[in-house]
Coordinates of N, CA, C and O in Angstrom, one line a residue:
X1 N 3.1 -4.6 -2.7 CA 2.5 -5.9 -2.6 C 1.2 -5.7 -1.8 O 1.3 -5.1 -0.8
X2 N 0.1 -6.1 -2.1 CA -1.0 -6.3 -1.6 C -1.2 -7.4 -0.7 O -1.0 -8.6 -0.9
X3 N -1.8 -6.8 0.4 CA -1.8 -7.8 2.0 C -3.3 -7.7 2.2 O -4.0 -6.7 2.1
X4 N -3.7 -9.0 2.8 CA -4.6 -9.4 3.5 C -4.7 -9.3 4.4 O -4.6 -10.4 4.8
X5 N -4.7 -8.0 5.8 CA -4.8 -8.6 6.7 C -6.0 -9.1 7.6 O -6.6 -8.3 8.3
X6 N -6.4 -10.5 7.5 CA -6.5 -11.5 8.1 C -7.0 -12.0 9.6 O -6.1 -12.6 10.3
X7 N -8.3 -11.6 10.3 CA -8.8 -12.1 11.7 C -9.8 -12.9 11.8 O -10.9 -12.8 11.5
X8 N -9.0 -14.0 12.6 CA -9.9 -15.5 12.7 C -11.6 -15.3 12.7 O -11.7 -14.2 13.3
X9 N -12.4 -15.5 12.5 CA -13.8 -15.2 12.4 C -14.2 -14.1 12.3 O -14.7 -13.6 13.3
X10 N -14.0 -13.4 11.2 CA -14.4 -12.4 10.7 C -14.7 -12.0 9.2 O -14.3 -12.9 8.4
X11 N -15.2 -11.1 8.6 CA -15.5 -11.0 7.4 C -14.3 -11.0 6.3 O -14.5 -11.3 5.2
X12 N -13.1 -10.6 6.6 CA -12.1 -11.0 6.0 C -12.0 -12.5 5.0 O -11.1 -12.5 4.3
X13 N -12.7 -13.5 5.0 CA -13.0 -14.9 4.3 C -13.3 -14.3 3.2 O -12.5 -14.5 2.2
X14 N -14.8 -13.3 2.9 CA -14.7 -13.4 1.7 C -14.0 -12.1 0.4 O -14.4 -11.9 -0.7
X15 N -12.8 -11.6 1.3 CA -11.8 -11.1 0.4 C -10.8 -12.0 0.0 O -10.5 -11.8 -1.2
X16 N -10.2 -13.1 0.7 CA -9.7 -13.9 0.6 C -10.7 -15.0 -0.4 O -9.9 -15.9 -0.8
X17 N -11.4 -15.2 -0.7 CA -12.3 -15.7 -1.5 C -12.0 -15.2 -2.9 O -11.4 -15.8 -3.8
X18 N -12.6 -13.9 -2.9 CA -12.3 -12.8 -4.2 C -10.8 -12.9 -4.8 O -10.5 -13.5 -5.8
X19 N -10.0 -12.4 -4.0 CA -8.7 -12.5 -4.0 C -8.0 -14.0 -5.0 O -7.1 -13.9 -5.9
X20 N -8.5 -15.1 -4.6 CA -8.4 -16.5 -5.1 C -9.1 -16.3 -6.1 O -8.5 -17.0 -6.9
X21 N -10.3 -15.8 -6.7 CA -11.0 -15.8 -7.7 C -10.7 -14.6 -8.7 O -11.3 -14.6 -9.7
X22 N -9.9 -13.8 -8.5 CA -9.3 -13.1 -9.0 C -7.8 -13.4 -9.9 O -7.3 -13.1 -11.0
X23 N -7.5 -14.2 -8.9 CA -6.0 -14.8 -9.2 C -5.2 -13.8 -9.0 O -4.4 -13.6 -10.0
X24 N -5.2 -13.0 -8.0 CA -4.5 -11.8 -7.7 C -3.5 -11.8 -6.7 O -3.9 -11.9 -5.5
X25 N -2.2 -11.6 -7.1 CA -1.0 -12.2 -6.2 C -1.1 -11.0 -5.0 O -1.4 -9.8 -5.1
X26 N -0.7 -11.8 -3.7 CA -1.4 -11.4 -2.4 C -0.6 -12.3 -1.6 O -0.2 -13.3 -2.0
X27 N -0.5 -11.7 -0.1 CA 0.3 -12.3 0.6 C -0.6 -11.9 1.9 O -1.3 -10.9 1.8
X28 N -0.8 -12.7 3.4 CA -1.9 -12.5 3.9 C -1.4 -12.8 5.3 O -0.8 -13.9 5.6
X29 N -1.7 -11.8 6.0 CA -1.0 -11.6 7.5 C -2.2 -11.9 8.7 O -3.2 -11.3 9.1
X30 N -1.5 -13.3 9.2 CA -2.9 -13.7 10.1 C -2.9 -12.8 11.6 O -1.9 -12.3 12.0
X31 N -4.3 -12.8 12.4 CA -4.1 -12.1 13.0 C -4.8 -13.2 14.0 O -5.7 -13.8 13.5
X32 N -4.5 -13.5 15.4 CA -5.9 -14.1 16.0 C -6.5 -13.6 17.1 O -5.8 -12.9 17.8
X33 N -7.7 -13.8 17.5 CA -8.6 -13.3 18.6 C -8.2 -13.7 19.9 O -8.0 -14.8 20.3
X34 N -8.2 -12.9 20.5 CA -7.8 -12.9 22.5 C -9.2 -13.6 22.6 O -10.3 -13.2 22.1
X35 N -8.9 -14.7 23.3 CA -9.4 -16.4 23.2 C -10.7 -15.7 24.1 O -11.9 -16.0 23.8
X36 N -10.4 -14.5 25.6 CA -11.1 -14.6 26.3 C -12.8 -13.2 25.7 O -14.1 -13.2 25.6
X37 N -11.7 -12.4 25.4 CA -12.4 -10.8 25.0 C -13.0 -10.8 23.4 O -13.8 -9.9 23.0
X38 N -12.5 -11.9 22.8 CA -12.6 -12.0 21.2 C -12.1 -10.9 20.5 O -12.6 -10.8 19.4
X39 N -11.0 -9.8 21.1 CA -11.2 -8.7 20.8 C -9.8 -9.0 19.8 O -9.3 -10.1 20.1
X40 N -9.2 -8.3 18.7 CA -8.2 -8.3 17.6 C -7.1 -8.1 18.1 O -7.4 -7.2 18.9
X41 N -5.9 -8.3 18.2 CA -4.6 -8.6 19.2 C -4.4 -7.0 18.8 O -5.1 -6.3 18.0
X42 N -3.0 -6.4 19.5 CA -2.5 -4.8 19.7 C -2.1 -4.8 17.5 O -2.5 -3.9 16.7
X43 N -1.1 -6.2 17.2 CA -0.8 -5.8 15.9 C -1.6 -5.4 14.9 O -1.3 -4.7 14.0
X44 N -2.9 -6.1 15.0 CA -3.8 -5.4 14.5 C -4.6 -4.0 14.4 O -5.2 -3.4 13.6
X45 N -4.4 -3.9 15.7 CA -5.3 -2.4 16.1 C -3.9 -1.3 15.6 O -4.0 -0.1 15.8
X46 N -2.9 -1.9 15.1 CA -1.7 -0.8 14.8 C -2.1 -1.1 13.3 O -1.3 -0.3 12.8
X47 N -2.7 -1.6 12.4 CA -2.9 -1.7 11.3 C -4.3 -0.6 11.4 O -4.2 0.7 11.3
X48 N -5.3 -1.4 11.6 CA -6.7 -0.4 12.1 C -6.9 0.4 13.4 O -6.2 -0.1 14.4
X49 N -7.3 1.0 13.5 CA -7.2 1.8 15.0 C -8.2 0.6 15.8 O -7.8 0.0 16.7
X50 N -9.4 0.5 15.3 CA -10.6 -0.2 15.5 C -10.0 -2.0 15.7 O -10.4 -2.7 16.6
X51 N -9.1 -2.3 14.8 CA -8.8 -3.5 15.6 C -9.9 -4.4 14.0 O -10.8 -5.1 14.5
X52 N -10.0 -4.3 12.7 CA -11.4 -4.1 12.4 C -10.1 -5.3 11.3 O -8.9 -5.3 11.0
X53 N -11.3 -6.0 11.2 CA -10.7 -7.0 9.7 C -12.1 -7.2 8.8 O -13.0 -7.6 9.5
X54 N -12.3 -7.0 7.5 CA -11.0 -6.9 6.9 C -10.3 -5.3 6.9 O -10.8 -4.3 7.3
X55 N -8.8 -5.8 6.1 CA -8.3 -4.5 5.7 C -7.1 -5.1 4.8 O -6.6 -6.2 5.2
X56 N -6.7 -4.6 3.9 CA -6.0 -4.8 2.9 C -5.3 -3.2 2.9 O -5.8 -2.1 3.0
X57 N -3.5 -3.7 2.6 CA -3.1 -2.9 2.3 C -2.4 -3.3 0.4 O -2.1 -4.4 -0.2
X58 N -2.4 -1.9 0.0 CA -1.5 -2.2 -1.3 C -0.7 -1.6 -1.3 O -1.3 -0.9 -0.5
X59 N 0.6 -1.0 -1.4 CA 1.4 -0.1 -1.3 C 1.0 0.6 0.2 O 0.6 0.2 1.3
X60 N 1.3 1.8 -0.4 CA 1.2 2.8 0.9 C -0.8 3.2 1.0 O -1.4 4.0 1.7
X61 N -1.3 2.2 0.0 CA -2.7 2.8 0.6 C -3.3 1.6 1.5 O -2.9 0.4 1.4
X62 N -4.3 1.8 2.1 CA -5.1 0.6 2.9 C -6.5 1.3 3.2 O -6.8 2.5 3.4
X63 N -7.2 -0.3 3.1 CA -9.0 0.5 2.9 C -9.4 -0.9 3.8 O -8.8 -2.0 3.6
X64 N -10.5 -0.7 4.8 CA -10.7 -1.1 5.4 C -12.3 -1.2 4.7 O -12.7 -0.5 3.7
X65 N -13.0 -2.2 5.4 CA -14.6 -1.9 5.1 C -14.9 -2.5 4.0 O -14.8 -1.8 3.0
X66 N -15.2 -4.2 3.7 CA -15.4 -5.1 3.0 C -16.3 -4.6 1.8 O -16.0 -5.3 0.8
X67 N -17.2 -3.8 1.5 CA -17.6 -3.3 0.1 C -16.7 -2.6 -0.2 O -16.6 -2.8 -1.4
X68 N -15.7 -1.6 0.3 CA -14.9 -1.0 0.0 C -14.0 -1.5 -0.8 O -13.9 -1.1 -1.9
X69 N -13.4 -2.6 -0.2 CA -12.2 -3.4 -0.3 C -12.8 -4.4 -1.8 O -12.0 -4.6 -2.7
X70 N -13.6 -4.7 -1.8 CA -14.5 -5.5 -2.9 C -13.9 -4.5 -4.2 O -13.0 -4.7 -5.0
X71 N -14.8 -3.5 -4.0 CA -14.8 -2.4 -5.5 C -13.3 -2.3 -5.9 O -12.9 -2.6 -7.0
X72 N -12.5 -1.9 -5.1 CA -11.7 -1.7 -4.8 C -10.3 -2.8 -5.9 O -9.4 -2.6 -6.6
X73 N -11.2 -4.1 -5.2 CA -10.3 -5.3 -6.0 C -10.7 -5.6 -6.7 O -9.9 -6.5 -7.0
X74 N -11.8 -5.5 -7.6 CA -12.3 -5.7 -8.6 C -12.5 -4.9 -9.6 O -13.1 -5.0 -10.7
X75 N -11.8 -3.8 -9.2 CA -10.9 -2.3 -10.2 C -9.9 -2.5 -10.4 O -9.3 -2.4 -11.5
X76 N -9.6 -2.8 -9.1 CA -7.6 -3.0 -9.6 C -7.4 -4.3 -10.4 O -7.0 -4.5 -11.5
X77 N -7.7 -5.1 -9.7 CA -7.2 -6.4 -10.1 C -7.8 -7.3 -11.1 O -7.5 -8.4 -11.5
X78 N -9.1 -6.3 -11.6 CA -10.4 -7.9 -12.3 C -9.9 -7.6 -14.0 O -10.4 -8.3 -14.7
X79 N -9.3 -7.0 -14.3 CA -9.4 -6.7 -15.8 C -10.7 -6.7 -16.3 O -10.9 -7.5 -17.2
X80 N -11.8 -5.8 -15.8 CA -12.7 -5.9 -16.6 C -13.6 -7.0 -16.4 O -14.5 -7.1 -17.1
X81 N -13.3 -8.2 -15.2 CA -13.9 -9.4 -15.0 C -14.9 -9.1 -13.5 O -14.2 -8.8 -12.5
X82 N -16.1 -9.2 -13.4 CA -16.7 -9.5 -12.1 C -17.8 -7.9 -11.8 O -18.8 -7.9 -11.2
X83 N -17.3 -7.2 -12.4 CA -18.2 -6.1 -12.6 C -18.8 -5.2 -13.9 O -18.0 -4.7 -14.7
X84 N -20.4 -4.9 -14.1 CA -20.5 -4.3 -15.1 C -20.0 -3.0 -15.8 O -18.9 -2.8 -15.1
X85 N -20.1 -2.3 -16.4 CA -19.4 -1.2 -17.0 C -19.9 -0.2 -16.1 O -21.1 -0.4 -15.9
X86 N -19.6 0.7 -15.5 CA -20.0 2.0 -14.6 C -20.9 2.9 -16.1 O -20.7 3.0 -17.3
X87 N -21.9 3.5 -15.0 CA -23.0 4.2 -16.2 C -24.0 3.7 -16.4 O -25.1 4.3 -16.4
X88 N -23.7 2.0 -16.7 CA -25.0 1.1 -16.7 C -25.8 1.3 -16.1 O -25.7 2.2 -15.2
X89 N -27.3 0.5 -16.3 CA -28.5 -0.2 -15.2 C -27.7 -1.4 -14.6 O -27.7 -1.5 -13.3
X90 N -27.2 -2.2 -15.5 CA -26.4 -3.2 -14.7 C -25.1 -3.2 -13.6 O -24.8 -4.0 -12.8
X91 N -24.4 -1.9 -14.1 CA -23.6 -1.6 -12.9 C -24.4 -1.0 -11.9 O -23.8 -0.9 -10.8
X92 N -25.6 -0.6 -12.0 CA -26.4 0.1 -10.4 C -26.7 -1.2 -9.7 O -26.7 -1.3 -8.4
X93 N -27.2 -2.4 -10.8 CA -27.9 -3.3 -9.8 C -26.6 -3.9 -9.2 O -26.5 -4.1 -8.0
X94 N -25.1 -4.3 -10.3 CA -24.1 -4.1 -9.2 C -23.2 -3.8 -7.9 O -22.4 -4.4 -7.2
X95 N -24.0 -2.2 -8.1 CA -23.8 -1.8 -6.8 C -24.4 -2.1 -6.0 O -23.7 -2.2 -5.0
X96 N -25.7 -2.3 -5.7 CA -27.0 -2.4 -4.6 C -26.2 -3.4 -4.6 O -25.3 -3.3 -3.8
X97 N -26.3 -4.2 -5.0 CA -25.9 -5.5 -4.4 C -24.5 -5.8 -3.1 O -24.4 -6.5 -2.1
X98 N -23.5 -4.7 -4.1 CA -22.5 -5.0 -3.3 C -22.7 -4.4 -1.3 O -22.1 -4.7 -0.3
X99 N -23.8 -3.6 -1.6 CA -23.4 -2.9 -0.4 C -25.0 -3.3 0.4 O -25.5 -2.7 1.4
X100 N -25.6 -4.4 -0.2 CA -26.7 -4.8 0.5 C -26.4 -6.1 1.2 O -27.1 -6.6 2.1
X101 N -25.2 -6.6 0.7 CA -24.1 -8.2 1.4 C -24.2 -7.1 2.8 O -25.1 -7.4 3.6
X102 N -23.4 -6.0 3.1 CA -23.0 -5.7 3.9 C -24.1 -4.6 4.9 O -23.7 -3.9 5.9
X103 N -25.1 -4.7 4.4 CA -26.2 -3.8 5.1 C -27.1 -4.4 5.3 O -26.9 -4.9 6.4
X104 N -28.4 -4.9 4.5 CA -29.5 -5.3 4.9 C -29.3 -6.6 5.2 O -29.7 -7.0 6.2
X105 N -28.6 -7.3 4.3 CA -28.2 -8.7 4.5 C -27.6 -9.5 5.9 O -27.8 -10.5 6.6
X106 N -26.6 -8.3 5.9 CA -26.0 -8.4 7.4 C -26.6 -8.6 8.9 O -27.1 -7.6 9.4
X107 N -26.7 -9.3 9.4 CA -27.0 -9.2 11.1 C -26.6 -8.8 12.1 O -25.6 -9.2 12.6
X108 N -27.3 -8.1 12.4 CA -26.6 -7.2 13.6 C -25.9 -8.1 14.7 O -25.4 -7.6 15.6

């Protein structure tokens, strides 16, 4: 079964996004932030070492790291929907994209 797991204000939203746009059956394990440190409670840091959301497990694998987790679910689960053909120009501009949400785009 594929899990979300799930930390209040964090980038985890837009797998949970994907996930719903996918229509990809998923079950989603909330986690919440120590109110004072903001830091990811112990159940989580026993999922990630880092304490880090997102992370999705499927079975016995789990991938942490929101472009990761993207490709990831949009291989397994898109049938062919949401990404271009690997090989393309259009799958390169694909990819820049996916990993520019999470780099340039991003704020430190």
């Amino acid at each position: 079964m594929l899990t979300l797991h799930h930390l209040n204000d964090s980038r985890s939203q837009r797998i949970l996004w994907l996930l719903e746009e996918l229509g990809a059956p998923y079950e989603m394990k909330f986690y919440q932030r120590d109110a004072k440190t903001r830091l990811a409670p112990p159940e989580l840091t026993a999922i990630h070492p880092l304490g880090k959301s997102p992370v999705i497990t499927d079975g016995d694998l789990k991938i942490a790291e929101s472009g990761a987790i993207v490709d990831y679910l949009i291989r397994t689960y898109g049938n062919g929907r949401m990404m271009p053909k690997p090989g393309t120009a259009e799958y390169e501009a694909y990819n820049e994209w996916l990993h520019y949400a999470e780099g340039s785009a991003m704020r430190s």
